[in-house]
Amino acid sequence: MKKYRVVIVGAGIIGVSIARVLSMYENFDVSIAEMEPDVGWGISKANTSIIHPCHEEDPERYPLRARLCREGNSIWMEWVKELDILARWPGELMVFHSSEEEREARKYISFAIKNNVPGVQVIYRDELQSYEPTINPDAEGALYAPTAGMISPFEAVIAIAENAIENGVKLIVDTRVSNVKITNHSVVGVDTNRGSIDADIIINAAGLYADHVSHMAGVARSFYIKPRRGEYIVFDEGVDIKPKKILHTTPTPTTKGVYAITTVHGNLMIGPTAEDLPVDARESRTTTENGLSYLLKEGGRILNRVPPPSKIIRRFAGLRPEPPQGEWLIEVYTDPFGFVNVAGIRSPGLTAAPAIANYVLKLMIKKYDITLVKKASWVRHRKSINRIRELSLERLDELIRKNPSYGKIICHCRTVSEAEILEAIDRIIKIGVKPTVDGVKFRTTAGFGKCQGSFCRWRIALLISRKLDIPLHSVVIKRSPYGLGDVKLLLRSRMVNKT
Amino acid sequence: MNSSEIISGAKEELICIICPIGCSLEVYRDSDDIHVKGALCPKGIEYAKQEFLDPRRVVMTVVRVKNGDLPVVSVKTSVPVLKKCINDIMMITASIEVVAPVEIGQVIARDICGANIVATREVKKINNCD
Amino acid sequence: MIERKVSVMVVGAGPAGIAAATKAAQLGLETVLVENRDILGGIPLQCVHPGFGLHYFKEDMTGCEFIHRLIDRMHRAGVETIVNAYVHSIEFYSQLEKNVNVVTQSGILRINTKTVIYTAGARERHLFELNVHGDRIDGIYTAGEAQTIMDLYGVLPGKDVVIIGSGDVGLIMARRFALEGANVKAVIEIMPYPGGLLRNIVQCLKDFNIPLYLGHAVTEIIGSKRVEAVKVAKVDEDQRPIRSTEFEITCDTVVIAAGLVPNIDLLEKIGVAVDPRTKGPIVNEYLETSIPGIFAAGNALVVNDLVDYAAEQGEIAADGAKIYIENCGIPTRNWTRIKPGRNLRFVVPHYVSRERDVVLYARVQKPERNVYLSIANFKAKMLSLRPAEMIRIKIPFNRILEDNHRVISVEVVPYE
């Protein structure tokens, strides 16, 4: 059996899903090169977090998208259990306000039939309230799709990465691929800012930069990714408007759907906007005033009431990779041999990710003539960090008696204990990542609450500084250190300048 | 404009901080007397003269601590010092490091610009033996 | 689970909680004080500046000195304290008996108590509560966080600083940064007048030549990894930025000192009525909330500018707890509702019995000079009122209110 050295470019949901699937087999020796300091910090971190039923995918225009989305929806139901990822499956309502919108909504019934999506039906006003008490009473009806779900997308990436790494995948972060090395029409490796990595197969899952990587390999030269910005607003957990189901407006030829959901963490979230940015604006995650007012307005069309803006605890924006004509580029090349594109994975990429991973493997087997050998020792399951906020007092009491650190609460808004923070730090180190405050935040939700970390950020930073035995000021928050140095740094430098 | 005022710099505009009214005061010197305009009460006049002739502040900051349960201790000057001394005090606090334990009220440095630097917090010694 | 029974449980060991626990113990009530941090004292621990205790101890002290003395006094009164204790939930056996579930490092502690004095302080308003847009990058701190890491943990956050908000917290942090050698580029205040005490304007900004932009707002934060600049614009009368006036200030650090909000999550969960003006609970003259036996004091009740008043409220609540315990509940009174009238943002407490003198706390909406504070036929002369300075005044309600006064408004009125 030939063992293929595989380099996956990008540790987003696509990259780690492929890594997990490949890690099941003896045939591959997999590394993931990620340009960010942690996994899932690109497109995967900031999106609507929906696992779509896939009745919105046009099976004629986008057959691949439709098929993989539908498959992905089913695979996620298994993966979230295997990997202990926070998820809910409440179903969704596509809300319509007029006969025109109803016509649009009804279009998706035929998609549902062709895509084999179960249970899709139109509900009218008289029934709507019993499906969803928070719905705008002016809504004429909604298209109901019971198989819609939602997950914590960043937790999903972390969970899959942890599992893949346990099964032998290597992760290298802070590593930006600058060149794809090709000899005799075959890939031999990549150059990065941290040196070269030899490879027999290179899988391009570079998200917003996937076109660049593809061009490095000399394929799909006319393929360009356009960043599309989506803004979101998140409300305090305490607001009384908490939709049970996933709600969204009916997309029309001119407007995209806006969602109103209760996230798996218990917050009302409204979004996204959709704004096409210039090709080079791939880091522009700024929120805008227009975005905010648009979301409040659209939220008002779906919900019986939008909580006041004063209850917004966070605004954020994510970028989506929009490929030409909305078409995913999934291709396994024989020239250069060993190059694989999984590029331009726009929505429903999160839903389809596990199915895309299976599909990519299937294409590779065919094109590269691989005979798979299953690993005997492959570990299917991964446990999440204990989340004490979900425990009964009795369970928590037991847990504290085993480990008193569960009894020390660091994030008061979301009831996150020191033990959870310490475990997050350990897990970050275990996957080969340098602990950051943001890394801990996305693993524990400490800092997600009402105070947005003003009471707990320094506590988390202190725990990291002790664990790594580094000064507090050099703990990294997201991408830069907490402080410049000790508090007397500037005065001391003045003294030096004088003498 | 009186050119002598500019040369001597002997005119100043102040906000009175004695009470919430916050009178806008104008202080100036002619020959050997000091005049205050704009004060609604005698306390304001007194404040303006003090600020004009001899402005003083209590300076508060932190000083680094070795082997403490916290890496810094808060300190203040025991008495108000001349405003122009603030920088000197800061440079001195930047150059010293004290060793834990530190008691509240402990003198950290003596007789700087006419004041002592005094700890305003307790810092316990940490046990490094384990 | 460990079970305990007490008469008074105080939640939060800041100045209000410590004063409340001390007073309750002095009144002979069995009292326990729980604090979720590992150290008693709350926010004054990180306050190296003076201005504490002028009313309470008749002495000007730094925050650390003030709280140190308060803690000493509490220990002498024999209060039991539990640190690293997080109040998880409050359950009601009956209105007169509550079980408070506390998470500690030795397990869950279930405290059966007759009264709770809630003194959990306030939280800071953060970036997302302001009309500021842009990227969520490093280099943005709330003032309290900056103060904690500078003055407790000795970390310098940055060197070129813009401060949002000219309340006392913002002004004091401006001076702290300037003293340590940082370049404080500007303090930006959205209102047309400063939010802090005049003393702080003079001693924190003027002493260090720090520019104060009144009637301006930060509209956007710019930077890739860390803050590189902020956009600032003048605002119109409705505090909307005027885009044509926008300009940039380069900086590496943004400090948000945009005010505090009472930290009452736990009270809201059990259904305590909240005053939309103070964002704290609605209380009677004993500082008892709408749920019998649950009292509130300090910044969890109303955001104070002086620690002295927070401590005073703690004592009032402790007195209330004593009356509650002696009578198995605060006896029914023919309450008069107090409402803020002309030029008042809020008045606390909200209900008075007309049976005794009561201390009122109030804050004006905008600065005004030569006015009376007026309630029914009672008038107190005030030379100057500013939003930065909370009004504290003892009112002889027994003498000024008639029986028919169901609702009475407190107003600021100009001299005739």
Tab-separated table of N, CA, C and O in Angstrom, chain C residues 3-65:
chain	number	residue	atom	x	y	z
C	3	GLU	N	-26.004	22.315	53.591
C	3	GLU	CA	-27.102	23.248	53.847
C	3	GLU	C	-26.765	24.141	55.032
C	3	GLU	O	-26.101	23.726	55.974
C	4	ARG	N	-27.206	25.368	54.939
C	4	ARG	CA	-26.961	26.355	55.997
C	4	ARG	C	-28.226	27.145	56.219
C	4	ARG	O	-29.033	27.291	55.310
C	5	LYS	N	-28.375	27.709	57.412
C	5	LYS	CA	-29.530	28.563	57.683
C	5	LYS	C	-29.014	29.881	58.257
C	5	LYS	O	-28.226	29.864	59.204
C	6	VAL	N	-29.404	30.989	57.673
C	6	VAL	CA	-29.002	32.299	58.197
C	6	VAL	C	-30.204	33.249	58.139
C	6	VAL	O	-31.253	32.909	57.586
C	7	SER	N	-30.020	34.428	58.704
C	7	SER	CA	-31.073	35.443	58.632
C	7	SER	C	-30.848	36.385	57.460
C	7	SER	O	-31.773	36.786	56.769
C	8	VAL	N	-29.570	36.763	57.280
C	8	VAL	CA	-29.249	37.719	56.224
C	8	VAL	C	-28.144	37.134	55.348
C	8	VAL	O	-27.102	36.711	55.853
C	9	MET	N	-28.399	37.098	54.063
C	9	MET	CA	-27.350	36.691	53.150
C	9	MET	C	-27.043	37.880	52.242
C	9	MET	O	-27.933	38.422	51.605
C	10	VAL	N	-25.770	38.272	52.226
C	10	VAL	CA	-25.362	39.407	51.402
C	10	VAL	C	-24.606	38.856	50.199
C	10	VAL	O	-23.703	38.030	50.357
C	11	VAL	N	-24.986	39.299	49.001
C	11	VAL	CA	-24.387	38.798	47.770
C	11	VAL	C	-23.483	39.869	47.172
C	11	VAL	O	-23.967	40.880	46.662
C	12	GLY	N	-22.190	39.683	47.289
C	12	GLY	CA	-21.244	40.631	46.697
C	12	GLY	C	-20.511	41.435	47.743
C	12	GLY	O	-21.138	42.190	48.499
C	13	ALA	N	-19.166	41.284	47.807
C	13	ALA	CA	-18.385	41.932	48.867
C	13	ALA	C	-17.657	43.170	48.380
C	13	ALA	O	-16.462	43.337	48.570
C	14	GLY	N	-18.399	44.047	47.714
C	14	GLY	CA	-17.882	45.389	47.449
C	14	GLY	C	-18.268	46.281	48.614
C	14	GLY	O	-18.712	45.799	49.664
C	15	PRO	N	-18.111	47.600	48.451
C	15	PRO	CA	-18.404	48.522	49.551
C	15	PRO	C	-19.833	48.397	50.092
C	15	PRO	O	-20.030	48.385	51.321
C	16	ALA	N	-20.813	48.265	49.205
C	16	ALA	CA	-22.203	48.182	49.684
C	16	ALA	C	-22.417	46.899	50.471
C	16	ALA	O	-23.020	46.912	51.551
C	17	GLY	N	-21.909	45.799	49.942
C	17	GLY	CA	-22.101	44.509	50.594
C	17	GLY	C	-21.385	44.434	51.922
C	17	GLY	O	-21.929	43.923	52.917
C	18	ILE	N	-20.171	44.945	51.972
C	18	ILE	CA	-19.412	44.910	53.221
C	18	ILE	C	-20.094	45.784	54.275
C	18	ILE	O	-20.255	45.381	55.431
C	19	ALA	N	-20.549	46.963	53.870
C	19	ALA	CA	-21.239	47.845	54.805
C	19	ALA	C	-22.539	47.209	55.275
C	19	ALA	O	-22.890	47.273	56.456
C	20	ALA	N	-23.250	46.555	54.362
C	20	ALA	CA	-24.520	45.905	54.719
C	20	ALA	C	-24.275	44.767	55.710
C	20	ALA	O	-24.964	44.658	56.728
C	21	ALA	N	-23.286	43.929	55.413
C	21	ALA	CA	-23.003	42.778	56.270
C	21	ALA	C	-22.550	43.241	57.655
C	21	ALA	O	-22.954	42.688	58.679
C	22	THR	N	-21.731	44.287	57.666
C	22	THR	CA	-21.239	44.815	58.936
C	22	THR	C	-22.409	45.298	59.788
C	22	THR	O	-22.545	44.948	60.957
C	23	LYS	N	-23.267	46.082	59.145
C	23	LYS	CA	-24.415	46.645	59.876
C	23	LYS	C	-25.352	45.531	60.350
C	23	LYS	O	-25.797	45.540	61.501
C	24	ALA	N	-25.612	44.562	59.493
C	24	ALA	CA	-26.513	43.466	59.861
C	24	ALA	C	-25.960	42.720	61.074
C	24	ALA	O	-26.701	42.395	62.012
C	25	ALA	N	-24.646	42.466	61.053
C	25	ALA	CA	-24.036	41.753	62.186
C	25	ALA	C	-24.111	42.607	63.448
C	25	ALA	O	-24.405	42.103	64.542
C	26	GLN	N	-23.876	43.914	63.291
C	26	GLN	CA	-23.954	44.812	64.450
C	26	GLN	C	-25.365	44.848	65.030
C	26	GLN	O	-25.559	45.057	66.211
C	27	LEU	N	-26.361	44.625	64.165
C	27	LEU	CA	-27.755	44.610	64.625
C	27	LEU	C	-28.121	43.258	65.234
C	27	LEU	O	-29.275	43.022	65.581
C	28	GLY	N	-27.140	42.358	65.282
C	28	GLY	CA	-27.375	41.071	65.939
C	28	GLY	C	-27.987	40.014	65.030
C	28	GLY	O	-28.524	39.017	65.509
C	29	LEU	N	-27.924	40.233	63.717
C	29	LEU	CA	-28.511	39.264	62.793
C	29	LEU	C	-27.437	38.282	62.323
C	29	LEU	O	-26.295	38.679	62.073
C	30	GLU	N	-27.815	37.039	62.202
C	30	GLU	CA	-26.848	36.064	61.717
C	30	GLU	C	-26.651	36.277	60.213
C	30	GLU	O	-27.585	36.143	59.429
C	31	THR	N	-25.422	36.648	59.857
C	31	THR	CA	-25.168	37.155	58.510
C	31	THR	C	-24.058	36.380	57.835
C	31	THR	O	-23.052	36.051	58.458
C	32	VAL	N	-24.247	36.106	56.552
C	32	VAL	CA	-23.144	35.551	55.773
C	32	VAL	C	-22.999	36.400	54.507
C	32	VAL	O	-23.987	36.836	53.919
C	33	LEU	N	-21.748	36.646	54.159
C	33	LEU	CA	-21.455	37.450	52.970
C	33	LEU	C	-20.747	36.550	51.959
C	33	LEU	O	-19.725	35.944	52.287
C	34	VAL	N	-21.284	36.451	50.749
C	34	VAL	CA	-20.616	35.639	49.725
C	34	VAL	C	-20.083	36.534	48.611
C	34	VAL	O	-20.705	37.525	48.234
C	35	GLU	N	-18.921	36.151	48.116
C	35	GLU	CA	-18.236	36.957	47.095
C	35	GLU	C	-17.719	36.011	46.021
C	35	GLU	O	-17.110	34.986	46.339
C	36	ASN	N	-17.939	36.354	44.761
C	36	ASN	CA	-17.544	35.391	43.739
C	36	ASN	C	-16.060	35.475	43.354
C	36	ASN	O	-15.502	34.542	42.816
C	37	ARG	N	-15.417	36.580	43.660
C	37	ARG	CA	-13.974	36.620	43.408
C	37	ARG	C	-13.237	35.954	44.581
C	37	ARG	O	-13.829	35.613	45.586
C	38	ASP	N	-11.931	35.823	44.458
C	38	ASP	CA	-11.197	35.133	45.519
C	38	ASP	C	-10.741	36.099	46.604
C	38	ASP	O	-9.986	35.734	47.494
C	39	ILE	N	-11.191	37.336	46.514
C	39	ILE	CA	-10.731	38.355	47.456
C	39	ILE	C	-11.897	39.292	47.761
C	39	ILE	O	-12.741	39.551	46.907
C	40	LEU	N	-11.982	39.764	49.010
C	40	LEU	CA	-13.044	40.685	49.394
C	40	LEU	C	-12.692	42.104	48.941
C	40	LEU	O	-11.520	42.458	48.884
C	41	GLY	N	-13.686	42.916	48.650
C	41	GLY	CA	-13.417	44.326	48.409
C	41	GLY	C	-14.020	44.899	47.136
C	41	GLY	O	-14.300	46.081	47.064
C	42	GLY	N	-14.153	44.075	46.118
C	42	GLY	CA	-14.771	44.563	44.882
C	42	GLY	C	-13.916	45.579	44.151
C	42	GLY	O	-12.686	45.571	44.236
C	43	ILE	N	-14.569	46.491	43.471
C	43	ILE	CA	-13.881	47.400	42.549
C	43	ILE	C	-12.884	48.351	43.243
C	43	ILE	O	-11.828	48.627	42.689
C	44	PRO	N	-13.159	48.879	44.455
C	44	PRO	CA	-12.182	49.812	45.054
C	44	PRO	C	-10.779	49.217	45.202
C	44	PRO	O	-9.799	49.959	45.270
C	45	LEU	N	-10.684	47.896	45.224
C	45	LEU	CA	-9.359	47.264	45.309
C	45	LEU	C	-8.422	47.740	44.215
C	45	LEU	O	-7.211	47.790	44.385
C	46	GLN	N	-8.993	48.041	43.061
C	46	GLN	CA	-8.156	48.418	41.924
C	46	GLN	C	-8.111	49.931	41.744
C	46	GLN	O	-7.587	50.418	40.750
C	47	CYS	N	-8.649	50.674	42.712
C	47	CYS	CA	-8.685	52.138	42.592
C	47	CYS	C	-7.543	52.740	43.405
C	47	CYS	O	-7.629	52.841	44.631
C	48	VAL	N	-6.484	53.146	42.723
C	48	VAL	CA	-5.335	53.713	43.419
C	48	VAL	C	-5.533	55.206	43.681
C	48	VAL	O	-4.751	55.817	44.390
C	49	HIS	N	-6.583	55.793	43.117
C	49	HIS	CA	-6.808	57.238	43.242
C	49	HIS	C	-7.626	57.553	44.498
C	49	HIS	O	-8.324	56.692	45.021
C	50	PRO	N	-7.561	58.810	44.957
C	50	PRO	CA	-8.320	59.181	46.153
C	50	PRO	C	-9.738	59.621	45.803
C	50	PRO	O	-10.179	59.475	44.670
C	51	GLY	N	-10.437	60.149	46.786
C	51	GLY	CA	-11.805	60.599	46.580
C	51	GLY	C	-12.776	59.641	47.245
C	51	GLY	O	-13.981	59.730	47.059
C	52	PHE	N	-12.257	58.707	48.029
C	52	PHE	CA	-13.098	57.732	48.708
C	52	PHE	C	-13.208	58.107	50.188
C	52	PHE	O	-12.216	58.502	50.799
C	53	GLY	N	-14.396	57.978	50.738
C	53	GLY	CA	-14.555	58.061	52.185
C	53	GLY	C	-14.754	59.454	52.743
C	53	GLY	O	-14.840	59.613	53.959
C	54	LEU	N	-14.840	60.494	51.894
C	54	LEU	CA	-14.991	61.862	52.410
C	54	LEU	C	-16.237	61.997	53.282
C	54	LEU	O	-16.212	62.666	54.305
C	55	HIS	N	-17.325	61.365	52.871
C	55	HIS	CA	-18.549	61.434	53.664
C	55	HIS	C	-18.573	60.346	54.718
C	55	HIS	O	-18.950	60.577	55.856
C	56	TYR	N	-18.154	59.156	54.345
C	56	TYR	CA	-18.346	57.983	55.200
C	56	TYR	C	-17.367	57.970	56.363
C	56	TYR	O	-17.735	57.692	57.490
C	57	PHE	N	-16.100	58.235	56.081
C	57	PHE	CA	-15.092	58.243	57.149
C	57	PHE	C	-14.577	59.656	57.431
C	57	PHE	O	-13.644	59.834	58.192
C	58	LYS	N	-15.168	60.662	56.766
C	58	LYS	CA	-14.741	62.065	56.908
C	58	LYS	C	-13.238	62.201	56.646
C	58	LYS	O	-12.510	62.879	57.374
C	59	GLU	N	-12.778	61.501	55.638
C	59	GLU	CA	-11.344	61.458	55.363
C	59	GLU	C	-11.186	61.142	53.881
C	59	GLU	O	-11.948	60.345	53.331
C	60	ASP	N	-10.205	61.745	53.231
C	60	ASP	CA	-9.985	61.450	51.808
C	60	ASP	C	-9.010	60.291	51.689
C	60	ASP	O	-7.875	60.379	52.152
C	61	MET	N	-9.475	59.208	51.115
C	61	MET	CA	-8.648	58.008	51.039
C	61	MET	C	-8.619	57.500	49.603
C	61	MET	O	-9.485	57.828	48.802
C	62	THR	N	-7.635	56.648	49.301
C	62	THR	CA	-7.668	55.955	48.011
C	62	THR	C	-8.664	54.798	48.143
C	62	THR	O	-9.032	54.409	49.259
C	63	GLY	N	-9.046	54.265	46.998
C	63	GLY	CA	-10.000	53.154	47.005
C	63	GLY	C	-9.503	51.984	47.827
C	63	GLY	O	-10.249	51.393	48.614
C	64	CYS	N	-8.218	51.655	47.644
C	64	CYS	CA	-7.655	50.514	48.370
C	64	CYS	C	-7.685	50.756	49.873
C	64	CYS	O	-8.037	49.883	50.658
C	65	GLU	N	-7.316	51.972	50.288
C	65	GLU	CA	-7.305	52.289	51.725
C	65	GLU	C	-8.715	52.236	52.296
C	65	GLU	O	-8.947	51.713	53.383
